[in-house]
Structure formats: structure tokens, C-alpha cells
Coordinates of C-alpha atoms and ligand atoms in Angstrom, one line a residue:
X7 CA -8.8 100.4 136.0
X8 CA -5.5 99.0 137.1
X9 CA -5.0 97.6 133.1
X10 CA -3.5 100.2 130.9
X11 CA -5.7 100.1 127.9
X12 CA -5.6 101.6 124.3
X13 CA -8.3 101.9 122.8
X14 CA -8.0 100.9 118.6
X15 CA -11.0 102.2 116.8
X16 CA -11.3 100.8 112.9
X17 CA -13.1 103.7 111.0
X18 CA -11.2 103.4 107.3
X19 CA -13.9 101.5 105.5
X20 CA -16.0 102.8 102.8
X21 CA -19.4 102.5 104.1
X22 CA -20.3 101.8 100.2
X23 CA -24.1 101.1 101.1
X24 CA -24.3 104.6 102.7
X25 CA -24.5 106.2 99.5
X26 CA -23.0 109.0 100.7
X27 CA -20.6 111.7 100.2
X28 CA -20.4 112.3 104.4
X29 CA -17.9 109.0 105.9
X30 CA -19.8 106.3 107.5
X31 CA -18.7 107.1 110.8
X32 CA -19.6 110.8 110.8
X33 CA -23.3 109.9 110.2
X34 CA -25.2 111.0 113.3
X35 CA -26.8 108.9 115.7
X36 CA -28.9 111.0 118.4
X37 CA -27.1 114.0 117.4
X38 CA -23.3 113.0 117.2
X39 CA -20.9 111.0 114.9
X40 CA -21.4 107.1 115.4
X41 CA -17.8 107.0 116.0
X42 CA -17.6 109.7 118.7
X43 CA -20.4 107.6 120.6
X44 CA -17.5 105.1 120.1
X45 CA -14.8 107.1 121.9
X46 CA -17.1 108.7 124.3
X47 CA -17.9 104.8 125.3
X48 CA -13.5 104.8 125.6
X49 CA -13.8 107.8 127.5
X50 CA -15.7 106.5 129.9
X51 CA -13.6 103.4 130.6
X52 CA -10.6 105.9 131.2
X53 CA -8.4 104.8 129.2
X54 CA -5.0 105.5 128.5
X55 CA -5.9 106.6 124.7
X56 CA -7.8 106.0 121.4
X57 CA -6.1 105.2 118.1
X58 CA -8.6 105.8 115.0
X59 CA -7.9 104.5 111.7
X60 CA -8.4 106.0 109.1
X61 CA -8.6 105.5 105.4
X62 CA -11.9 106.4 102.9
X63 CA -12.7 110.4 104.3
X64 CA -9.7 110.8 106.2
X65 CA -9.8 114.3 105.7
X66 CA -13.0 114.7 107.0
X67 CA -13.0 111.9 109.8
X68 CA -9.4 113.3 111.7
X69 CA -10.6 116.8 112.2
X70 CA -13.8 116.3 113.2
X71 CA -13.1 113.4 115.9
X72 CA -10.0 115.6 117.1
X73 CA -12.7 118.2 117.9
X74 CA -14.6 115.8 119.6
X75 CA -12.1 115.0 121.7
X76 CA -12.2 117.9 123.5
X77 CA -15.8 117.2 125.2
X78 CA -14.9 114.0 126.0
X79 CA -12.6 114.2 129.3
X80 CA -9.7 115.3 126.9
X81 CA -9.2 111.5 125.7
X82 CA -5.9 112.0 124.2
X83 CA -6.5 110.9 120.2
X84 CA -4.0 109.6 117.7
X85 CA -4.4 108.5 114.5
X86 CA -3.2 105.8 111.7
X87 CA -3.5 105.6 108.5
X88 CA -4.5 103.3 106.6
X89 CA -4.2 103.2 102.6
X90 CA -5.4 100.6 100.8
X91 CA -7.6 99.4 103.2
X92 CA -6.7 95.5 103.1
X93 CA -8.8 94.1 105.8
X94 CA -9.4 94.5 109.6
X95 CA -5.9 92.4 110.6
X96 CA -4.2 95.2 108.3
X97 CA -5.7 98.2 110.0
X98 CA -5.2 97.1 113.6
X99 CA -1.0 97.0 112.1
X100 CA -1.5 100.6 111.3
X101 CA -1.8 101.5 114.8
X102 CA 0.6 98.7 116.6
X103 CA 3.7 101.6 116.2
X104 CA 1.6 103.8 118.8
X105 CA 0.8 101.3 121.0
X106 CA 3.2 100.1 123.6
X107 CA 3.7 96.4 124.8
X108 CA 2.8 96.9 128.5
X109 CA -1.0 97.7 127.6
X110 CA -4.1 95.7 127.0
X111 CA -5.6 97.0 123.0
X112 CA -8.7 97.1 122.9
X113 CA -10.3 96.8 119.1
X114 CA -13.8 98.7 118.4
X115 CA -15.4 99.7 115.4
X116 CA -16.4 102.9 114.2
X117 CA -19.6 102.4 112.9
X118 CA -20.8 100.2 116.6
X119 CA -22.1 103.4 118.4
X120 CA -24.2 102.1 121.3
X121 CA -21.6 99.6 123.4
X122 CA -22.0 100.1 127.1
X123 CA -19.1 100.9 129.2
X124 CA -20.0 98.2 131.5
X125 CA -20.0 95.4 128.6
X126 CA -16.1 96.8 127.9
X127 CA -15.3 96.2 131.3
X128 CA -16.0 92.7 131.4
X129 CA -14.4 92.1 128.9
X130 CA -11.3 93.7 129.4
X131 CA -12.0 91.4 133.0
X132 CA -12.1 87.8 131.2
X133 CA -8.5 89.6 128.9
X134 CA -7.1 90.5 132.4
X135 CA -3.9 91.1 130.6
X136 CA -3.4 88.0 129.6
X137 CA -5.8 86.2 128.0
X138 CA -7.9 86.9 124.4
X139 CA -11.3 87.9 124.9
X140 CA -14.0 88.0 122.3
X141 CA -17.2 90.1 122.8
X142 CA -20.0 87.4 121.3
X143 CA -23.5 87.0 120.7
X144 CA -25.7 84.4 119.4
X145 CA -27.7 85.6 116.5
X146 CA -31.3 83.9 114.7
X147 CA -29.7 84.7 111.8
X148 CA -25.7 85.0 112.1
X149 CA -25.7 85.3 108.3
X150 CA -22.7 87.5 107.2
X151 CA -20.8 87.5 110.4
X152 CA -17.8 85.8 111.5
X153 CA -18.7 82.7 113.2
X154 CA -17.5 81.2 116.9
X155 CA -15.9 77.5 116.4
X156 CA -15.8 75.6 119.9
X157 CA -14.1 72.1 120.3
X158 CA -15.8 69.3 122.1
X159 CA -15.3 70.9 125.7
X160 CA -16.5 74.0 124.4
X161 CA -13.4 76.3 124.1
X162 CA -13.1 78.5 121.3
X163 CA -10.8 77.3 118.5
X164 CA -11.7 79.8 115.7
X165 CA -13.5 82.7 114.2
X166 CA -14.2 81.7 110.4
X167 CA -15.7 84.7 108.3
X168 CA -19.0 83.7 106.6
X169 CA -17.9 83.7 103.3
X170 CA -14.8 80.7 104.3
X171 CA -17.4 78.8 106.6
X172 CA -18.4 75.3 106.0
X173 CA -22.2 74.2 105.6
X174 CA -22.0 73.1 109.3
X175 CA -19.9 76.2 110.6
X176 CA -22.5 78.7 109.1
X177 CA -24.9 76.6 110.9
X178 CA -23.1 78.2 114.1
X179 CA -25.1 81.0 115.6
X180 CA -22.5 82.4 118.1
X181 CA -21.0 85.6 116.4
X182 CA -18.1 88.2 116.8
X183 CA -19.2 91.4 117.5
X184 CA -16.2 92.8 116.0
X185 CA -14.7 93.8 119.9
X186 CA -12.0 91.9 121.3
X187 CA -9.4 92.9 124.0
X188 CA -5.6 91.6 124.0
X189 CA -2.5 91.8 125.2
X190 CA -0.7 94.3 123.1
X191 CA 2.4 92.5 123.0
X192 CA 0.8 88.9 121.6
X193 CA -1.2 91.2 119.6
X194 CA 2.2 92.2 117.7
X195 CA 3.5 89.0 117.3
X196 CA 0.1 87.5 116.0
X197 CA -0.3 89.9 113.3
X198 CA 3.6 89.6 112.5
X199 CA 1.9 86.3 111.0
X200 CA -1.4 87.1 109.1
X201 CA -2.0 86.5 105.6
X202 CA -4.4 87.2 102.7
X203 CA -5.2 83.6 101.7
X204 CA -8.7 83.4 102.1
X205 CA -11.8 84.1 100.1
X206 CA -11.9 87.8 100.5
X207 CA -8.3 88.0 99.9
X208 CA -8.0 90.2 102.8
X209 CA -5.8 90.4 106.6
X210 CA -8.7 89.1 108.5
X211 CA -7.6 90.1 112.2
X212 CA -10.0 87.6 113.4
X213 CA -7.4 85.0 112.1
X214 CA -5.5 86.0 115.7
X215 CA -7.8 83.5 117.7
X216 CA -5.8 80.8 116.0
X217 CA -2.5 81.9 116.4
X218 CA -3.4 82.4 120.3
X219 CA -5.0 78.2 120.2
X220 CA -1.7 77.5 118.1
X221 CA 0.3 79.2 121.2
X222 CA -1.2 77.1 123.9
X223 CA -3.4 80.4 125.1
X224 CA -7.1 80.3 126.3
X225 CA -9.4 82.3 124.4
X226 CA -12.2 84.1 126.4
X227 CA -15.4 84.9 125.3
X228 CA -17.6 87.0 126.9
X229 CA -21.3 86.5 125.4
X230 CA -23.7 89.2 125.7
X231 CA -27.1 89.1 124.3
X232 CA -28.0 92.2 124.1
X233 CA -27.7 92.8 120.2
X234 CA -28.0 96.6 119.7
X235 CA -24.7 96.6 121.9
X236 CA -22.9 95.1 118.7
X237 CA -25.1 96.2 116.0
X238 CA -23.0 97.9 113.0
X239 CA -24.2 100.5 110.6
X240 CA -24.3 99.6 107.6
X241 CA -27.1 101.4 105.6
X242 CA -29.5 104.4 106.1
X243 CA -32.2 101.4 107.1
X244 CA -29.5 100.2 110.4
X245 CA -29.0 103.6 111.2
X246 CA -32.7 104.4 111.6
X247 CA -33.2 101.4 113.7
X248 CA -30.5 102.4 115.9
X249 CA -31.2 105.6 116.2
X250 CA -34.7 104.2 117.5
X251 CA -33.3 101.8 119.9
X252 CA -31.1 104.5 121.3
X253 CA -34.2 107.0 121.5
X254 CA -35.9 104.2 123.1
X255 CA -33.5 103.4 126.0
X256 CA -33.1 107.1 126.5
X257 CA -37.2 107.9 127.0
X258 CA -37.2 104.9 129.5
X259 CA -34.3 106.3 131.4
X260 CA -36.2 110.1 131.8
X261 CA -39.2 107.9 132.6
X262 CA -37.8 106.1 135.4
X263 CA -36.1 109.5 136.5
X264 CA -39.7 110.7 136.7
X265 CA -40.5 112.2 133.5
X266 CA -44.1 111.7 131.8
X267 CA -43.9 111.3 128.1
X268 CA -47.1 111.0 126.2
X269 CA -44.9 109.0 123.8
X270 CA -41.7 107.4 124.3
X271 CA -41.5 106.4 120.8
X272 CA -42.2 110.1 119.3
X273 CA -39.3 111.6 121.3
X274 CA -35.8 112.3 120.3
X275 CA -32.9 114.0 122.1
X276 CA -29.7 114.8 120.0
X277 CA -27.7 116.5 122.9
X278 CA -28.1 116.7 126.6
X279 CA -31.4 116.5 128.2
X280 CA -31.7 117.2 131.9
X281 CA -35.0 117.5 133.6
X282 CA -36.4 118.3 136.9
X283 CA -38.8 117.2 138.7
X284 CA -42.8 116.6 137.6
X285 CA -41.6 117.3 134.1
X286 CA -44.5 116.6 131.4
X287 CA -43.5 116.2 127.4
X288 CA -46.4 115.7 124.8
X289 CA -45.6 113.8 121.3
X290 CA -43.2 114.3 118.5
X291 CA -40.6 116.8 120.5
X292 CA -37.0 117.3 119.4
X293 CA -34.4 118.4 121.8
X294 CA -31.1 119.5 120.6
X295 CA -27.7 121.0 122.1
X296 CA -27.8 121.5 125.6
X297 CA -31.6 121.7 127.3
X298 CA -32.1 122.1 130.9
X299 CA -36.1 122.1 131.8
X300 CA -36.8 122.8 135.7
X301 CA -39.6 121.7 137.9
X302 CA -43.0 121.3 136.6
X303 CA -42.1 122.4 133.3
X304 CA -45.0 121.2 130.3
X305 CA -43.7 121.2 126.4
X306 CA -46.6 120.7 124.1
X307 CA -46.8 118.5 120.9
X308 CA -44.3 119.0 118.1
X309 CA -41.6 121.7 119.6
X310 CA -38.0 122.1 118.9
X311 CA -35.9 122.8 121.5
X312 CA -32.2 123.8 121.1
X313 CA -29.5 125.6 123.4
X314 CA -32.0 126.4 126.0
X315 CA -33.1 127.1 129.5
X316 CA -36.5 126.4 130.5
X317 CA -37.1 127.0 134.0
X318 CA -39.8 125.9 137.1
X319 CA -43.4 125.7 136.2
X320 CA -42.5 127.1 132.3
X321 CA -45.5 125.8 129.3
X322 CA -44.0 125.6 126.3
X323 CA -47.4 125.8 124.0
X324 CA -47.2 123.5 120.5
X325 CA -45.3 124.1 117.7
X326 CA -42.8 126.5 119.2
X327 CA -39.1 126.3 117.8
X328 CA -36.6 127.5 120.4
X329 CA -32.8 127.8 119.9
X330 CA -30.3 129.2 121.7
X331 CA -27.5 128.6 119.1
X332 CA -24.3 129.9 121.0
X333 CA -25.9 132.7 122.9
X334 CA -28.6 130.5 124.4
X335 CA -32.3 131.0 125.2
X336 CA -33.9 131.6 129.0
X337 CA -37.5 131.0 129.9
X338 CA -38.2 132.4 133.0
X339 CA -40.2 130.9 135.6
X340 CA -43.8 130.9 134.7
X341 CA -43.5 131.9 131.6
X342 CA -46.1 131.3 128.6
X343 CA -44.7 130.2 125.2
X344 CA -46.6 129.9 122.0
X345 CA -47.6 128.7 120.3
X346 CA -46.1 128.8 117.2
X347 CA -43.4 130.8 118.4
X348 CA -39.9 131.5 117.9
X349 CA -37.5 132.0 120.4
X350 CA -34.0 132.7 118.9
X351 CA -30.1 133.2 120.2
X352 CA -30.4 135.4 123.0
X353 CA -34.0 135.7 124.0
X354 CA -33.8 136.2 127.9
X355 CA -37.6 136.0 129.1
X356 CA -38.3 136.5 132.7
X357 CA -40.7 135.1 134.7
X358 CA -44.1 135.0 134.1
X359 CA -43.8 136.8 130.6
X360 CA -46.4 135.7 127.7
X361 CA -44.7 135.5 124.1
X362 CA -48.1 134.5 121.5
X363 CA -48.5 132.7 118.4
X364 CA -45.9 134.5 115.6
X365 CA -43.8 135.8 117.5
X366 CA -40.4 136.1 116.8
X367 CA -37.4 137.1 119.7
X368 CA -33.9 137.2 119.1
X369 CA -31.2 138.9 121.4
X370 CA -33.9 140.9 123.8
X371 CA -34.2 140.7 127.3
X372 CA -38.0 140.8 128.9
X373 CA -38.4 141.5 132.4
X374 CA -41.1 139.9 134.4
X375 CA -45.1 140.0 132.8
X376 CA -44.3 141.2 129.5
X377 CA -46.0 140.6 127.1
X378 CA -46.0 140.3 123.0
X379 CA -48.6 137.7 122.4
X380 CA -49.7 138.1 118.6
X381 CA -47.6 138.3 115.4
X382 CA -44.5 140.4 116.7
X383 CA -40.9 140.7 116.5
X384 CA -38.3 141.9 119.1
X385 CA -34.7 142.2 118.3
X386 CA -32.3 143.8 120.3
X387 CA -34.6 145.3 122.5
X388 CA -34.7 145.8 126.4
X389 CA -38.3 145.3 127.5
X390 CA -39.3 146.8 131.0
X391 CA -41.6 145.1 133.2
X392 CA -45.4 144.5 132.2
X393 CA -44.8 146.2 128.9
X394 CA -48.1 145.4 126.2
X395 CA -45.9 144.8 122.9
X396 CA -49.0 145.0 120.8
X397 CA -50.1 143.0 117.9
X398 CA -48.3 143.2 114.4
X399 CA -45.8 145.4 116.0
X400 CA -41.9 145.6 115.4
X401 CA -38.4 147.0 116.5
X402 CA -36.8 147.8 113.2
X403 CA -33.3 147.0 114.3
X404 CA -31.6 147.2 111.4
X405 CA -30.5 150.0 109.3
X406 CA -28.8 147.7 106.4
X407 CA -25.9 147.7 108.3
X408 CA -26.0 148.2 111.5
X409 CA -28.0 146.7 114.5
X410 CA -29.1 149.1 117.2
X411 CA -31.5 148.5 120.6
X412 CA -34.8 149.4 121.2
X413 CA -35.3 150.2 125.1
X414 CA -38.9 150.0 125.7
X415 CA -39.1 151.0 130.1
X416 CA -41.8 149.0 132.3
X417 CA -45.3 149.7 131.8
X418 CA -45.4 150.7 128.1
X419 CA -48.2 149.6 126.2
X420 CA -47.4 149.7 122.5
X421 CA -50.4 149.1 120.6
X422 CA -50.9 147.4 117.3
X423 CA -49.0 147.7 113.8
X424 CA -46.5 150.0 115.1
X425 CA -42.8 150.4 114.2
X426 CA -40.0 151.4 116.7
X427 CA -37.2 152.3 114.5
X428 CA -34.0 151.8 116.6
X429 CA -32.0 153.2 118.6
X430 CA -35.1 154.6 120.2
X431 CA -36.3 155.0 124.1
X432 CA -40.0 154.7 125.3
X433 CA -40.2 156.2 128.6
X434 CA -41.9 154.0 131.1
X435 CA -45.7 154.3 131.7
X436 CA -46.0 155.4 128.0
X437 CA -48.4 154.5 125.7
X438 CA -47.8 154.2 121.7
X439 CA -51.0 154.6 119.0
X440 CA -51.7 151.7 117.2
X441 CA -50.0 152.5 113.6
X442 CA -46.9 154.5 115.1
X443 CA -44.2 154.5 113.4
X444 CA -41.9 155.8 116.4
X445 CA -38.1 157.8 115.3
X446 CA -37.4 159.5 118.5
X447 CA -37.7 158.8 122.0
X448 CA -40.8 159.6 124.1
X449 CA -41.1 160.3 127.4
X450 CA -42.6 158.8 130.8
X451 CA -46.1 158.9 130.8
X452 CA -47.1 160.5 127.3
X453 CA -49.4 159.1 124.8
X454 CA -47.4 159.1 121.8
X455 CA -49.1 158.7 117.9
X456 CA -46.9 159.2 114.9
X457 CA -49.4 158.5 111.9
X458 CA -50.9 160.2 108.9
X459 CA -54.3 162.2 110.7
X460 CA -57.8 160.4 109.3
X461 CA -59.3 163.1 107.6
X462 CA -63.3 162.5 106.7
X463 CA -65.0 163.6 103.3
X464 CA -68.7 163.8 103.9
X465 CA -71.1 162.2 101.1
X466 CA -68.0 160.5 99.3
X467 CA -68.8 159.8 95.4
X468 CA -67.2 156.9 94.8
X469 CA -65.6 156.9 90.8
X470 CA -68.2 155.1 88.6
X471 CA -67.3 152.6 85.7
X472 CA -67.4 153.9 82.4
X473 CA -69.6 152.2 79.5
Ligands
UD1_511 C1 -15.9 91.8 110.9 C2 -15.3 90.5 111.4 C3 -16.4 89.5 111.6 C4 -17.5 90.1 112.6 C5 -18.0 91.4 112.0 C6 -18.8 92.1 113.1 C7 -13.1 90.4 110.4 C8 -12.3 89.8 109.3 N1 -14.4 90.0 110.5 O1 -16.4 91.5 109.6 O2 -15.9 88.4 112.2 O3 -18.5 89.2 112.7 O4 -16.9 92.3 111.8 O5 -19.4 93.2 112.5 O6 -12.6 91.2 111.1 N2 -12.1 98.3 108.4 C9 -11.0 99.1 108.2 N3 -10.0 98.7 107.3 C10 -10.2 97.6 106.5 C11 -11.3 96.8 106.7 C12 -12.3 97.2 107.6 O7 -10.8 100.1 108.9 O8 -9.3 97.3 105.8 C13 -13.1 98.8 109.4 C14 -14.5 99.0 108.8 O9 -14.6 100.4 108.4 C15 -15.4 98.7 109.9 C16 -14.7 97.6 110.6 O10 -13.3 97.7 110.2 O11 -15.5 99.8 110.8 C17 -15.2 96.2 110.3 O12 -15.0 95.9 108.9 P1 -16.1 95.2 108.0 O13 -15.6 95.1 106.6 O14 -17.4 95.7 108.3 O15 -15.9 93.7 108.6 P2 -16.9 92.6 108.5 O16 -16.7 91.9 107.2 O17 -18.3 93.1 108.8
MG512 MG1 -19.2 95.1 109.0

């Protein structure tokens, strides 16, 4: 964009109807803050930086967008305070010292999380560095909002607040969305002359499209009428309908890339989804972190996905819960999962291996055609090739304060119930007896049974019951 633009984001409001301890604009919308969907939107647009202002949870709101930053092209951050909050005019003031008068400001809200970058840009198009332009929308019921006042020839004259508007001017359905870009420098002198008389008693910076009439200037605005572009969030209720409406445009995106959702309304991605081709996704699945599924890939009803890599031709049976955390999580090609399993930080599976219902994996690596497919848990273990993990078996990894590794070499079949207390080695081709609780390594090939010997009384008297 030839326009240099800085970005003013308003975050210092209370968010009273929240009810909660956690700032408005750190409530998540499809997994991040509803005002770092804000600056990823300025990210997007390039811009030459974001100023957020800050007032109710500062503490809480600076840190966590500054982290933000960071996965979002590096979008150098500032930020303003502002204490007492005293109205929207008064907040954008907060951040006029860091912005400079060659540049275009561009005023957003912190709680308006799903603004295209393309409805920006034509806006900032109709400001073209000169001009005031208003993002607008014409509402059934503009109740509440700050309403649009034309003249005769239909320029804009005025934005009146709801609670200042006449009988006829509430009758006005054309809104502010809250987004307007201007000059930076008329900006300055415009709020130079704001005041308070009005009946919230507050800087309304709204009051600038009358100081721009009053100065001879046009005032733009660019109607939309797309409404969930504008929408604010208000209350637990808006956020749940925008968190739908951003599901929603997200499942129809995957669909038109090809994807085949049993449901696009029981699907929700908080992170990065990508998907390859012939991808198949049954109801109520929940993908989190970063998730990359490869060709062919099926996920069954009600999983959990996090942090993970689920490659070609991969089934992913119900109910499984999958997260990678930081270590992340590999499926290998072919590979069988669940259900009802657990697949935790670490959990490499190669291709073609089968991990059953109750089974738990953390930090092992399983080469190609294991398998553990009933109530089992491997942790820190090195599975071979082919290995049987039998049913109701376990690496005890942990010795109360250390963790150690279970090696178990290709071919082992360990049957069912049995312990391997680590660090222990099962040479390949071995087989353990179901019940074994295994202390020291065994070698290639041997048959290996570390159990209490049955023993058989003949004609057993069981005790009898006393009168
Ligand atoms: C504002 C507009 C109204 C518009 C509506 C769209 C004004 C005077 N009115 O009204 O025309 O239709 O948005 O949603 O601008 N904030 C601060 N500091 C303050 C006050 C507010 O940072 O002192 C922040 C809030 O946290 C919020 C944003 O500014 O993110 C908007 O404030 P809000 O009080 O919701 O303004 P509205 O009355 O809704
Ligand atoms: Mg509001």
C-alpha cells in the first residue's frame, strides 16, 4: 500500500457485561484473543504499526498482545494508556503522540474480531489520504449504535450516538461500525476540539465527522453489509454467535478446498487447519494448535486434535484425543487410531501401526506395524517393527524421579498384563509371558516369563462357614 497507515486499536473498556475477571479483548474467538484477530487483520494490510489502548486489564492485555505480535509478521506494537477511560474521542488522544502527521490512522476496536482485510482496504481507498471515511452498515434494528445523518443530496453531515438522537434520527438505520480511517494530521487538530457535552458526558470521537463538514471536507462512507464484519462483543451470548459465524465461514472454506464434513456446523478449528486432498471429517471434531492432515486422511465423530501430524490415508477412529503440546504428535501413513485413544507430546507412530481403544502414548517412537491395540501405556519407549504390545501391558517409566526408556526391538510380542520396568531391552524376535513383570533385559529370540509358578492342590477344601 503506497498510504502509510497506523493502525489505532481501542481495547481500554471494561467489558462490564462479560462478567469476567479475563479483559474483554483477551476472550477467545476460534482459539485467539478477539483483539489479536484485530491486529492479525492490521497485519495483513502491512501496515506501518498498531497502537493498542489500553485501560481496564492493562496488565494483562500489553503482555499478552506483545506476544502475539511475534506470529504476526513482526507487526511492530505500541501502546497508550489510557486512565480514566473518558470515551472513544479521549482514547484515540492517547495514541496521537505516537503517530506521526504524514500517515493515514486507522481506528479499530478491540472487541470487532472478524473484519476482512479486503473491507480495510476500501476503506482506506475512499480516505486516500485525504478524505474521512466511515465503515457503515444499515441495520433492522440500529438500536444503540451511533447513527449516519445525510443532508438532502445524501452526504454525511453527522454521526449522533443513540442516546443524543432525535425521534427521527433514531429512525435512521445506517450505522458506524466503529472503523474509520483519516488523515492523521486532521485527525489531531479535530480532537484538539472535542468536548464532553453530551448525554453520556463522554469525548465521543465520532463528534470528528462534524468538525471535518465544519472544515469544508467530504466525508466518505464506505457501506458494507456484511454485519458480522462489524459485529462487537459484548456478552458471552455475541461471543458465541461469532464464534459460530467464524466456524461457519471457516467449514465452507475447507469445503470448497475439497474437504467433506459430515457437519459444518459441529466443527471448530482454534489454530491452523491444513488438509490434503480427499480429506473426510465426521461430527463434533475439535482442532487445536497447528494440525496438518495429508491425503485421504478420515477422523471419526467427536476427536480432539491438537499439535499434530496426521499423514496420507491415516483413520483416526472416534473419540480419540491427540495433542502434540510442544513436542508434537506424528501419525504415520496408514496408521489406525482408536478409538478412545490418547496420543500425547511426542508419540511418533509410523506407518501402518494400530494403537486400540485405552491406549495411552506419550514420548515413544513406533516403527512401522506395531501394534498396542487394547488398554496399554507406552512412555518413553522405542518400539521395533511389528512388535505385539499386548493387552493391559505397561512400561513403568518412572522410578519417582526419574524417567527412563523402554527399548522393545522388532518382532517382540509382549503378551497381556505385563510390566516392563525401565531402563530395560527386549531383544528382537522375543516373546514376553503374559503377567511378566520384566527387570532385566532379555535377549533375541527367547521366551521370557517372570511370574509367580501356578502351583495346583488336588481335591481343594474350600473353608466352610461356621454356625
Ligand atoms: C461506538 C461509537 C458508535 C458506534 C459503535 C459501534 C462513539 C462515541 N460511538 O459506540 O457510533 O456505532 O461504537 O460499535 O465512538 N473504549 C476505550 N476507551 C473509552 C471508551 C471506549 O478504549 O474511553 C473502547 C471500548 O473498549 C471499545 C470501543 O472503544 O472497544 C468502543 O467503545 P464503546 O463504549 O463500545 O462505544 P459504543 O458506545 O458502542
Ligand atoms: Mg460498543
Amino acid at each position: 500500500m503506497s498510504l502509510s497507515v497506523d493502525v489505532v486499536v481501542m481495547a481500554a473498556g471494561k467489558g462490564t457485561r462479560m462478567k469476567s475477571a479475563l479483559p474483554k479483548v483477551l476472550h477467545r474467538l476460534g482459539g485467539r484473543a478477539l483483539a489479536v484477530h484485530v491486529l492479525d487483520c492490521a497485519a495483513r494490510l502491512s501496515v506501518r504499526q498498531a497502537v493498542v489502548i489500553t485501560g481496564h486489564g492493562a496488565d494483562q492485555v500489553e503482555p499478552a498482545l506483545a506476544q502475539a505480535a511475534h506470529q504476526l509478521n513482526d507487526l511492530p506494537l505500541r501502546f497508550a494508556r489510557q486512565e480514566p477511560q473518558l470515551g472513544t474521542g479521549h482514547a484515540v488522544l492517547q495514541a496521537l503522540p505516537l503517530l506521526a502527521d504524514d500517515g493515514v490512522t486507522l481506528v479499530l476496536s478491540g472487541d470487532v474480531p472478524l473484519t476482512q482485510p479486503d473491507t480495510l482496504l476500501a476503506l482506506l481507498r475512499e480516505c486516500d489520504g485525504q478524505h474521512l471515511a466511515l465503515l457503515t452498515l444499515e441495520l433492522p434494528d440500529p438500536t444503540g449504535y451511533g447513527r449516519i445523518v445525510r443532508n438532502a443530496g445524501g452526504d454525511v453531515t453527522a454521526i449522533v450516538e443513540h442516546k443524543d438522537a432525535s425521534a427521527a434520527q433514531r429512525a435512521i438505520g445506517e450505522i458506524y461500525s466503529g472503523i474509520m480511517a483519516v488523515p492523521t494530521r486532521l485527525l489531531r487538530g479535530w480532537l484538539a476540539r472535542l468536548d464532553n457535552h453530551n448525554a453520556q458526558g463522554e469525548y465521543y470521537l465520532t463528534d470528528v465527522v462534524k468538525f471535518a463538514v465544519a472544515d469544508g471536507l467530504m466525508v466518505k462512507a464506505h457501506r458494507i453489509t456484511d454485519a458480522v464484519q462489524v459485529a462487537g462483543v459484548n456478552s458471552p451470548a455475541q461471543l458465541a454467535e461469532l464464534e459460530r459465524a467464524f466456524q461457519r465461514r471457516l467449514a465452507e472454506s475447507y469445503m470448497v478446498g475439497g474437504v467433506r464434513l459430515a457437519d459444518p456446523a459441529r466443527f471448530d478449528v482454534r489454530g491452523e487447519l491444513v488438509c490434503g486432498a480427499d480429506v473426510e471429517i465426521d461430527v463434533n471434531c475439535v482442532f487445536e494448535g497447528r494440525v496438518l492432515l495429508g491425503d485421504r486422511v478420515r477422523i471419526g465423530a467427536n476427536c480432539v486434535i491438537a499439535n499434530a501430524v496426521i499423514e496420507d490415508g491415516a483413520v483416526i477412529h472416534p473419540f480419540t484425543h491427540i495433542d502434540g503440546e510442544k513436542a508434537g504428535v506424528t501419525v504415520g501413513p496408514g496408521a489406525l487410531v482408536g478409538p478412545f485413544a490418547r496420543l500425547r507430546p511426542g508419540a511418533r507412530l509410523g506407518a501402518e501401526v494400530h494403537i486400540g481403544n485405552f491406549v495411552e502414548v506419550k514420548n515413544s517412537t513406533l516403527a512401522a506395524g506395531a501394534k498396542a491395540n487394547h488398554l496399554a501405556y507406552l512412555g518413553d519407549a522405542t518400539v521395533g517393527e511389528r512388535v505385539n504390545f499386548g493387552a493391559g501391558s505397561i512400561t513403568a517409566n518412572y522410578d519417582g524421579a526419574n524417567k527412563h526408556r523402554t527399548v522393545i526391538e522388532a518382532d517382540v510380542h509382549v503378551g497381556s498384563n505385563c510390566v516392563l520396568v525401565a531402563p530395560v531391552t527386549l531383544g528382537a524376535g522375543g516373546t514376553v509371558g503374559g503377567g511378566s513383570t520384566i527387570t532385566k533385559d532379555t535377549s533375541s529370540g527367547a521366551l521370557s516369563v517372570a511370574r509367580g509358578k501356578q502351583v495346583s492342590i488336588a481335591n481343594w477344601q474350600r473353608p466352610q462357614k461356621k454356625s
